[in-house]
Amino acid sequence: MPPAQATRSLIIPYDDLDNAIETVPLLIKRKILPMAVEFVDLEVIHITEEFLKKKWPCSQGSTHLLIIVDASSEEELDRLSEVVAEVCMEKGALDVYVADSPEKQKNVLDIRSKIYEAIKVHTIEILDIVVPRAEISKHVRKVHEISQKYGIWLPTFGHAADGNVHTHIMKARLENGKIIPVPEEEWKEKIGNVRQELYRDSKTRGGAISGEHGIGIVKKPFLSYTLEEEEIRLM
């Protein structure tokens, strides 16, 4: 097989996170193995657009998939893009935007790569939870419930293909698209419960508290949300 020489990014908006996540196994069934499949909430995209003074190519829906495919020729990229678009539309996508030029692709990847920079001033901690792929949408809905319960913004995005979910615990809330700082005293009262409820939900879904970053000093107190007592004792 010749080495891949070209890549292409596709943005696919959905109104329903379940449909977005369920697209992934359908792509694999069609023998499409993307370089990357990420899901991202449109709210955080809008914040990043404002931060960079750039425009994301699509404003439909509430959840977007970013799918990057690679191939050894433009013809093969066209074929892969057509299959991806077909599968996504069959699964309820609202549209498919293809970044089919270097300029469009750079714009998409620039915005995606700067999401953290756009929100980091209010970010206290980035969780690295991993859940089975079939549980992603349920876990993200629980994140939204916890966010509303405590009045703390928890922007969440991650890998639709492997279940790695990055929830950002913010010292802020989001109101009408604007980031509003949360007072120190209020935040300190809530942060412990927020973190515990997120970890607890990951455990009930057969997940773990870390998928990529590993267990260090910060996560050590929460090992019981991933391992049984006997496993911890033997470490």
XYZ file of N, CA and C in Angstrom:
705
model
N 0.853 -1.192 0.000
C 0.000 0.000 0.000
C 0.891 1.246 0.000
N 0.676 2.179 -0.950
C 1.500 3.386 -0.988
C 1.232 4.268 0.220
N 2.235 5.007 0.663
C 2.042 5.857 1.835
C 1.059 6.985 1.546
N 0.307 7.368 2.585
C -0.631 8.483 2.431
C 0.135 9.774 2.206
N -0.328 10.559 1.247
C 0.345 11.810 0.916
C -0.557 13.024 1.103
N -1.844 12.786 1.298
C -2.771 13.906 1.390
C -3.820 13.625 2.456
N -4.293 14.687 3.075
C -5.350 14.562 4.081
C -6.473 15.531 3.760
N -7.627 15.242 4.315
C -8.779 16.122 4.123
C -9.624 16.089 5.384
N -10.105 17.253 5.778
C -10.953 17.364 6.969
C -12.402 17.566 6.562
N -13.294 16.887 7.269
C -14.725 17.039 7.043
C -15.387 17.438 8.354
N -16.267 18.416 8.286
C -17.040 18.863 9.438
C -18.475 18.413 9.223
N -19.021 17.675 10.192
C -20.370 17.149 10.041
C -21.212 17.559 11.246
N -22.213 18.422 11.044
C -23.067 18.865 12.148
C -24.241 17.917 12.393
N -24.558 17.735 13.659
C -25.701 16.919 14.075
C -26.506 17.684 15.122
N -27.796 17.383 15.167
C -28.626 17.876 16.263
C -28.602 16.916 17.438
N -28.151 15.700 17.202
C -28.235 14.645 18.198
C -26.866 13.993 18.385
N -26.353 14.036 19.614
C -25.034 13.464 19.892
C -25.018 11.956 19.671
N -26.124 11.280 20.002
C -26.191 9.830 19.783
C -25.919 9.485 18.327
N -26.581 10.192 17.420
C -26.385 9.920 15.996
C -24.940 10.173 15.579
N -24.354 11.236 16.125
C -22.965 11.548 15.777
C -22.034 10.403 16.187
N -22.162 9.939 17.418
C -21.285 8.876 17.912
C -21.554 7.561 17.191
N -22.816 7.283 16.904
C -23.173 6.019 16.246
C -22.727 5.973 14.791
N -22.308 7.108 14.255
C -21.777 7.129 12.893
C -20.457 6.364 12.796
N -19.674 6.404 13.866
C -18.311 5.855 13.818
C -18.273 4.369 13.449
N -19.024 3.490 14.148
C -18.960 2.075 13.752
C -19.474 1.825 12.342
N -20.367 2.673 11.865
C -20.860 2.521 10.492
C -19.755 2.835 9.489
N -18.913 3.815 9.811
C -17.769 4.119 8.944
C -16.793 2.944 8.914
N -16.529 2.394 10.085
C -15.603 1.260 10.156
C -16.156 0.073 9.369
N -17.470 -0.127 9.460
C -18.106 -1.220 8.716
C -17.918 -1.052 7.215
N -17.834 0.208 6.778
C -17.606 0.498 5.359
C -16.117 0.544 5.030
N -15.295 0.096 5.974
C -13.838 0.035 5.811
C -13.199 1.422 5.676
N -13.813 2.400 6.317
C -13.239 3.740 6.410
C -12.551 3.847 7.769
N -11.245 4.053 7.761
C -10.474 4.175 8.995
C -9.829 5.557 9.033
N -10.546 6.556 9.550
C -10.027 7.926 9.551
C -8.783 8.085 10.413
N -7.988 9.103 10.095
C -6.862 9.471 10.956
C -7.359 9.952 12.312
N -8.493 10.644 12.298
C -9.053 11.185 13.534
C -10.558 11.315 13.389
N -11.259 11.078 14.503
C -12.699 11.336 14.580
C -12.946 11.977 15.936
N -13.264 13.252 15.938
C -13.486 13.964 17.184
C -14.892 14.548 17.210
N -15.445 14.649 18.413
C -16.720 15.353 18.571
C -16.468 16.610 19.393
N -17.196 17.651 19.060
C -17.009 18.925 19.756
C -18.338 19.656 19.817
N -18.590 20.299 20.944
C -19.813 21.060 21.158
C -19.703 22.399 20.439
N -20.781 22.802 19.785
C -20.743 24.048 19.017
C -20.502 25.267 19.907
N -20.931 25.203 21.171
C -20.715 26.343 22.069
C -19.237 26.692 22.191
N -18.405 25.666 22.363
C -16.980 25.933 22.543
C -16.343 26.374 21.227
N -16.897 25.935 20.113
C -16.427 26.413 18.809
C -16.692 27.908 18.680
N -17.878 28.348 19.095
C -18.200 29.779 19.004
C -17.248 30.617 19.861
N -16.917 30.125 21.050
C -15.971 30.833 21.914
C -14.615 30.945 21.222
N -14.195 29.873 20.570
C -12.896 29.865 19.888
C -12.913 30.761 18.660
N -14.025 30.782 17.942
C -14.162 31.699 16.805
C -13.946 33.143 17.257
N -14.594 33.497 18.341
C -14.480 34.869 18.847
C -13.051 35.168 19.289
N -12.413 34.192 19.906
C -11.041 34.356 20.388
C -10.070 34.581 19.231
N -10.238 33.817 18.151
C -9.309 33.873 17.016
C -9.716 34.869 15.940
N -10.967 35.335 16.005
C -11.519 36.176 14.932
C -11.500 35.413 13.602
N -11.849 34.134 13.689
C -11.966 33.291 12.503
C -13.332 32.632 12.510
N -13.745 32.113 11.351
C -15.051 31.488 11.246
C -14.922 29.994 11.007
N -15.581 29.221 11.853
C -15.757 27.787 11.620
C -16.688 27.644 10.417
N -16.491 26.650 9.575
C -17.236 26.594 8.318
C -18.721 26.278 8.445
N -19.183 25.905 9.626
C -20.573 25.475 9.749
C -21.121 25.885 11.110
N -22.353 26.369 11.147
C -22.955 26.778 12.418
C -24.253 26.027 12.704
N -24.534 24.990 11.940
C -25.743 24.203 12.165
C -25.558 23.250 13.336
N -26.684 22.782 13.876
C -26.656 21.722 14.867
C -26.102 22.139 16.213
N -25.841 21.140 17.057
C -25.305 21.389 18.397
C -24.002 20.636 18.648
N -23.804 19.535 17.922
C -22.585 18.733 18.036
C -21.986 18.521 16.659
N -20.683 18.696 16.547
C -20.018 18.489 15.262
C -19.009 17.352 15.367
N -18.939 16.550 14.314
C -17.837 15.614 14.160
C -16.784 16.250 13.271
N -15.535 16.112 13.656
C -14.407 16.462 12.795
C -13.759 15.145 12.395
N -13.844 14.822 11.120
C -13.285 13.576 10.607
C -12.157 13.915 9.642
N -10.989 13.352 9.883
C -9.839 13.572 9.002
C -9.498 12.252 8.322
N -9.513 12.268 6.993
C -9.158 11.075 6.225
C -7.855 11.334 5.484
N -7.136 10.257 5.190
C -5.893 10.394 4.443
C -5.860 9.369 3.317
N -5.093 9.684 2.287
C -4.994 8.807 1.118
C -3.741 9.155 0.343
N -3.423 8.315 -0.630
C -2.216 8.524 -1.434
C -2.488 9.339 -2.688
N -3.758 9.714 -2.914
C -4.082 10.508 -4.101
C -5.337 11.326 -3.848
N -5.509 12.388 -4.637
C -6.710 13.209 -4.533
C -7.946 12.405 -4.917
N -7.791 11.510 -5.879
C -8.925 10.691 -6.316
C -9.426 9.815 -5.170
N -8.486 9.229 -4.428
C -8.876 8.385 -3.304
C -9.479 9.222 -2.182
N -8.956 10.429 -1.981
C -9.554 11.331 -0.991
C -10.987 11.656 -1.362
N -11.231 11.901 -2.642
C -12.593 12.179 -3.100
C -13.514 11.001 -2.794
N -13.025 9.793 -3.071
C -13.844 8.597 -2.836
C -14.155 8.439 -1.344
N -13.131 8.584 -0.506
C -13.332 8.457 0.931
C -14.298 9.517 1.447
N -14.145 10.738 0.951
C -15.018 11.834 1.387
C -16.467 11.554 1.024
N -16.681 10.989 -0.147
C -18.040 10.663 -0.586
C -18.664 9.587 0.296
N -17.878 8.587 0.649
C -18.401 7.522 1.515
C -18.718 8.072 2.903
N -17.808 8.874 3.451
C -18.044 9.480 4.763
C -19.314 10.319 4.739
N -19.467 11.142 3.713
C -20.651 11.993 3.605
C -21.923 11.155 3.523
N -21.882 10.103 2.738
C -23.054 9.232 2.575
C -23.457 8.594 3.900
N -22.481 8.043 4.612
C -22.765 7.389 5.892
C -23.301 8.395 6.909
N -22.679 9.561 6.971
C -23.100 10.575 7.945
C -24.521 11.064 7.669
N -24.841 11.309 6.423
C -26.183 11.775 6.080
C -27.223 10.702 6.390
N -26.874 9.452 6.154
C -27.797 8.355 6.482
C -28.053 8.276 7.981
N -27.095 8.739 8.779
C -27.218 8.675 10.234
C -27.741 9.980 10.827
N -28.275 10.859 10.010
C -28.934 12.043 10.537
C -28.125 13.314 10.545
N -26.985 13.329 9.874
C -26.211 14.574 9.787
C -27.030 15.644 9.076
N -26.832 16.883 9.480
C -27.560 17.994 8.865
C -26.915 18.437 7.564
N -25.624 18.212 7.447
C -24.872 18.629 6.262
C -23.475 18.016 6.378
N -22.694 18.168 5.348
C -21.290 17.753 5.381
C -20.470 18.847 4.722
N -19.545 19.411 5.479
C -18.655 20.431 4.928
C -17.295 19.795 4.695
N -16.801 19.893 3.478
C -15.514 19.304 3.121
C -14.478 20.412 2.947
N -13.436 20.373 3.759
C -12.334 21.332 3.618
C -11.426 20.820 2.508
N -11.771 21.177 1.282
C -11.125 20.571 0.113
C -10.036 21.432 -0.514
N -9.508 22.354 0.270
C -8.354 23.132 -0.196
C -7.417 23.322 0.990
N -6.136 23.565 0.750
C -5.202 23.774 1.863
C -5.632 24.907 2.788
N -6.197 25.965 2.206
C -6.614 27.109 3.015
C -7.776 26.737 3.939
N -8.768 26.029 3.398
C -9.915 25.624 4.212
C -9.493 24.642 5.302
N -8.628 23.716 4.931
C -8.166 22.733 5.910
C -7.384 23.416 7.026
N -6.537 24.363 6.680
C -5.756 25.075 7.690
C -6.679 25.825 8.646
N -7.726 26.445 8.110
C -8.659 27.184 8.950
C -9.330 26.263 9.966
N -9.797 25.110 9.496
C -10.459 24.149 10.382
C -9.511 23.666 11.472
N -8.320 23.264 11.078
C -7.377 22.705 12.046
C -6.830 23.768 12.992
N -6.708 25.002 12.508
C -6.274 26.095 13.388
C -7.285 26.310 14.507
N -8.563 26.367 14.141
C -9.602 26.584 15.150
C -9.640 25.422 16.127
N -9.615 24.208 15.604
C -9.648 23.037 16.496
C -8.451 23.041 17.457
N -7.286 23.379 16.972
C -6.085 23.311 17.807
C -6.025 24.420 18.853
N -6.836 25.456 18.685
C -6.788 26.599 19.599
C -7.933 26.611 20.607
N -8.739 25.548 20.636
C -9.858 25.527 21.577
C -9.365 25.715 23.009
N -8.358 24.952 23.391
C -7.872 25.066 24.770
C -7.341 26.466 25.050
N -6.619 27.024 24.094
C -6.075 28.368 24.297
C -7.192 29.385 24.511
N -8.326 29.162 23.839
C -9.446 30.101 23.944
C -10.113 30.054 25.313
N -10.032 28.916 26.000
C -10.744 28.785 27.276
C -9.817 28.592 28.475
N -8.507 28.546 28.246
C -7.593 28.144 29.325
C -7.547 29.120 30.491
N -7.846 30.394 30.255
C -7.763 31.365 31.344
C -8.751 31.027 32.455
N -9.838 30.324 32.109
C -10.837 29.948 33.112
C -10.799 28.455 33.444
N -9.877 27.712 32.833
C -9.817 26.264 33.029
C -9.003 25.913 34.272
N -9.609 25.141 35.159
C -8.935 24.710 36.382
C -8.325 23.326 36.213
N -9.038 22.462 35.513
C -8.577 21.081 35.373
C -9.177 20.472 34.110
N -8.397 19.632 33.430
C -8.890 18.906 32.264
C -8.960 17.431 32.625
N -10.159 16.884 32.627
C -10.319 15.465 32.923
C -10.031 14.637 31.674
N -9.669 13.397 31.918
C -9.210 12.500 30.854
C -10.012 11.195 30.885
N -11.282 11.325 31.213
C -12.148 10.155 31.378
C -12.257 9.372 30.076
N -12.341 8.053 30.210
C -12.601 7.207 29.054
C -13.777 6.296 29.393
N -14.704 6.175 28.452
C -15.858 5.288 28.611
C -16.006 4.463 27.336
N -16.719 3.332 27.401
C -16.987 2.600 26.164
C -17.658 3.512 25.145
N -17.342 3.323 23.886
C -17.866 4.215 22.849
C -19.389 4.325 22.900
N -20.060 3.224 23.200
C -21.521 3.229 23.254
C -22.058 4.077 24.399
N -21.193 4.441 25.352
C -21.612 5.223 26.515
C -21.252 6.700 26.400
N -20.586 7.106 25.332
C -20.120 8.494 25.227
C -21.266 9.481 25.362
N -22.309 9.307 24.561
C -23.393 10.296 24.564
C -24.094 10.347 25.914
N -24.266 9.195 26.569
C -24.904 9.176 27.894
C -24.021 9.897 28.910
N -22.716 9.670 28.833
C -21.813 10.351 29.766
C -21.825 11.863 29.524
N -21.812 12.274 28.269
C -21.812 13.709 27.970
C -23.110 14.358 28.442
N -24.230 13.652 28.300
C -25.488 14.196 28.816
C -25.417 14.360 30.333
N -24.772 13.402 31.006
C -24.607 13.523 32.452
C -23.716 14.714 32.791
N -22.692 14.950 32.001
C -21.839 16.130 32.196
C -22.688 17.396 32.130
N -23.590 17.465 31.148
C -24.455 18.638 31.013
C -25.361 18.791 32.242
N -25.870 17.670 32.759
C -26.713 17.727 33.959
C -25.923 18.261 35.153
N -24.716 17.779 35.313
C -23.866 18.234 36.422
C -23.541 19.716 36.265
N -23.290 20.139 35.038
C -23.010 21.548 34.761
C -24.179 22.432 35.189
N -25.394 22.011 34.832
C -26.581 22.789 35.200
C -26.825 22.751 36.705
N -26.591 21.598 37.308
C -26.821 21.433 38.747
C -25.956 22.382 39.570
N -24.695 22.528 39.169
C -23.755 23.323 39.966
C -23.485 24.713 39.393
N -24.025 24.999 38.223
C -23.802 26.318 37.640
C -22.365 26.558 37.249
N -21.688 25.489 36.797
C -20.296 25.584 36.353
C -20.207 25.057 34.925
N -19.553 25.801 34.070
C -19.402 25.388 32.672
C -18.413 24.228 32.589
N -18.817 23.186 31.881
C -17.983 21.995 31.720
C -17.881 21.641 30.237
N -17.196 22.467 29.446
C -17.069 22.144 28.020
C -16.413 20.780 27.835
N -17.006 19.980 26.965
C -16.581 18.589 26.810
C -16.457 18.232 25.341
N -15.320 17.676 24.985
C -15.115 17.199 23.617
C -14.092 16.078 23.676
N -13.965 15.335 22.594
C -13.026 14.226 22.653
C -13.058 13.326 21.447
N -12.668 12.081 21.660
C -12.447 11.130 20.573
C -13.667 10.234 20.412
N -14.363 10.400 19.317
C -15.570 9.611 19.094
C -15.263 8.158 18.795
N -14.040 7.854 18.390
C -13.704 6.486 17.992
C -13.224 5.614 19.144
N -12.721 6.233 20.227
C -12.187 5.398 21.309
C -12.744 5.722 22.692
N -13.659 6.669 22.783
C -14.313 6.936 24.057
C -13.562 7.829 25.013
N -12.478 8.435 24.585
C -11.727 9.345 25.451
C -12.427 10.710 25.459
N -12.880 11.113 26.644
C -13.707 12.315 26.787
C -12.972 13.327 27.656
N -12.746 14.510 27.114
C -12.033 15.552 27.853
C -13.021 16.618 28.333
N -13.373 16.526 29.605
C -14.224 17.543 30.224
C -13.327 18.560 30.912
N -13.565 19.823 30.614
C -12.783 20.911 31.204
C -13.583 21.508 32.362
N -13.034 21.428 33.551
C -13.692 22.028 34.708
C -13.298 23.499 34.759
N -14.302 24.350 34.635
C -14.057 25.781 34.510
C -14.406 26.523 35.801
N -13.683 27.572 36.043
C -14.034 28.477 37.139
C -14.907 29.581 36.542
N -15.974 29.135 35.894
C -16.841 30.059 35.166
C -18.126 29.338 34.801
N -19.116 30.104 34.404
C -20.335 29.563 33.821
C -20.515 30.201 32.451
N -21.330 29.607 31.619
C -21.580 30.145 30.285
C -23.016 30.635 30.230
N -23.182 31.922 29.943
C -24.515 32.516 29.860
C -24.652 33.268 28.549
N -25.592 32.814 27.720
C -25.836 33.445 26.419
C -24.557 33.583 25.595
N -23.747 32.529 25.643
C -22.524 32.517 24.850
C -21.371 33.299 25.446
N -21.547 33.833 26.644
C -20.502 34.616 27.294
C -19.971 33.884 28.528
N -18.661 33.929 28.711
C -18.035 33.294 29.872
C -18.110 34.240 31.065
N -18.761 33.788 32.143
C -18.927 34.592 33.351
C -18.134 33.944 34.485
N -17.111 34.622 35.018
C -16.317 34.035 36.109
C -17.184 33.704 37.327
N -16.856 32.600 37.993
C -17.535 32.189 39.221
C -16.697 32.659 40.409
N -17.311 33.290 41.417
C -16.555 33.748 42.586
C -15.789 32.605 43.254
N -14.629 32.930 43.804
C -13.742 31.932 44.405
C -14.444 31.078 45.460
N -15.163 31.712 46.360
C -15.800 30.979 47.453
C -16.839 29.994 46.919
N -17.636 30.446 45.961
C -18.655 29.573 45.369
C -18.004 28.396 44.659
N -16.949 28.668 43.909
C -16.278 27.617 43.146
C -15.679 26.565 44.071
N -15.035 26.998 45.161
C -14.409 26.056 46.095
C -15.433 25.127 46.732
N -16.648 25.622 46.938
C -17.702 24.800 47.526
C -18.176 23.710 46.572
N -18.012 23.946 45.272
C -18.605 23.052 44.280
C -17.624 22.102 43.610
N -16.366 22.480 43.492
C -15.430 21.751 42.646
C -15.280 20.284 43.048
N -15.218 20.012 44.360
C -15.045 18.629 44.802
C -16.196 17.738 44.378
N -17.413 18.231 44.555
C -18.591 17.452 44.173
C -18.675 17.267 42.664
N -18.320 18.305 41.923
C -18.349 18.215 40.459
C -17.417 17.106 39.986
N -16.189 17.127 40.468
C -15.200 16.131 40.052
C -15.656 14.716 40.431
N -16.143 14.559 41.658
C -16.560 13.234 42.109
C -17.735 12.703 41.295
N -18.687 13.556 40.981
C -19.849 13.099 40.215
C -19.451 12.701 38.798
N -18.503 13.409 38.220
C -18.026 13.051 36.881
C -17.308 11.702 36.907
N -16.434 11.509 37.887
C -15.720 10.235 37.996
C -16.683 9.087 38.313
N -17.650 9.361 39.173
C -18.613 8.318 39.538
C -19.403 7.869 38.304
N -19.780 8.822 37.476
C -20.537 8.456 36.275
C -19.692 7.617 35.326
N -18.416 7.964 35.218
C -17.554 7.167 34.334
C -17.462 5.730 34.827
N -17.403 5.541 36.142
C -17.305 4.189 36.698
C -18.573 3.400 36.431
N -19.742 4.026 36.599
C -21.000 3.308 36.382
C -21.157 2.887 34.929
N -20.434 3.537 34.031
C -20.542 3.211 32.606
C -19.426 2.272 32.138
N -18.686 1.731 33.090
C -17.620 0.807 32.720
C -16.377 1.493 32.217
N -16.200 2.763 32.614
C -15.056 3.534 32.153
C -13.959 3.638 33.193
N -13.078 4.592 32.981
C -11.946 4.814 33.878
C -11.662 6.311 33.946
N -10.917 6.718 34.976
C -10.678 8.145 35.179
C -9.574 8.691 34.286
N -8.862 7.828 33.577
C -7.835 8.310 32.653
C -7.698 7.373 31.468
N -7.723 7.971 30.280
C -7.539 7.197 29.069
C -6.210 7.453 28.390
N -5.665 8.661 28.572
C -4.421 9.051 27.901
C -3.352 9.542 28.871
N -3.746 10.363 29.829
C -2.785 11.132 30.617
C -2.163 10.346 31.761
N -2.783 9.247 32.166
C -2.239 8.441 33.242
C -2.669 8.928 34.623
N -2.296 8.163 35.643
C -2.644 8.474 37.032
C -1.429 9.080 37.721
N -1.581 10.312 38.169
C -0.507 10.978 38.895
C -0.984 11.405 40.265
N -0.307 12.372 40.836
C -0.639 12.830 42.187
C -2.059 13.371 42.257
N -2.473 14.115 41.230
C -3.799 14.738 41.251
C -4.902 13.688 41.226
N -4.735 12.658 40.402
C -5.794 11.647 40.253
C -5.692 10.511 41.268
N -4.574 10.406 41.964
C -4.372 9.282 42.888
C -5.507 9.111 43.898
N -6.049 10.193 44.485
C -7.134 10.015 45.457
C -8.402 9.415 44.856
N -8.480 9.384 43.527
C -9.700 8.917 42.875
C -9.530 7.544 42.220
N -8.470 6.832 42.591
C -8.220 5.514 42.009
C -9.382 4.554 42.225
N -10.119 4.751 43.323
C -11.229 3.839 43.619
C -12.341 3.933 42.584
N -12.312 4.992 41.766
C -13.303 5.104 40.694
C -12.875 4.312 39.461
N -11.686 3.728 39.523
C -11.177 2.935 38.400
C -10.831 1.509 38.819
N -10.233 1.364 40.019
C -9.761 0.059 40.476
C -10.500 -0.379 41.735
N -10.528 -1.685 41.959
C -11.098 -2.226 43.187
C -10.085 -2.066 44.328
N -10.583 -2.144 45.564
C -9.721 -1.937 46.734
C -8.525 -2.886 46.738
N -8.752 -4.151 46.383
C -7.667 -5.126 46.397
C -6.603 -4.780 45.362
N -7.035 -4.282 44.219
C -6.083 -3.885 43.176
C -5.224 -2.720 43.648
N -5.852 -1.763 44.331
C -5.110 -0.612 44.850
C -4.124 -1.065 45.928
N -4.557 -1.982 46.784
C -3.698 -2.462 47.873
C -2.444 -3.142 47.337
N -2.570 -3.822 46.209
C -1.448 -4.561 45.640
C -0.475 -3.676 44.867
N -0.841 -2.441 44.642
C 0.020 -1.549 43.846
C 1.221 -1.076 44.676
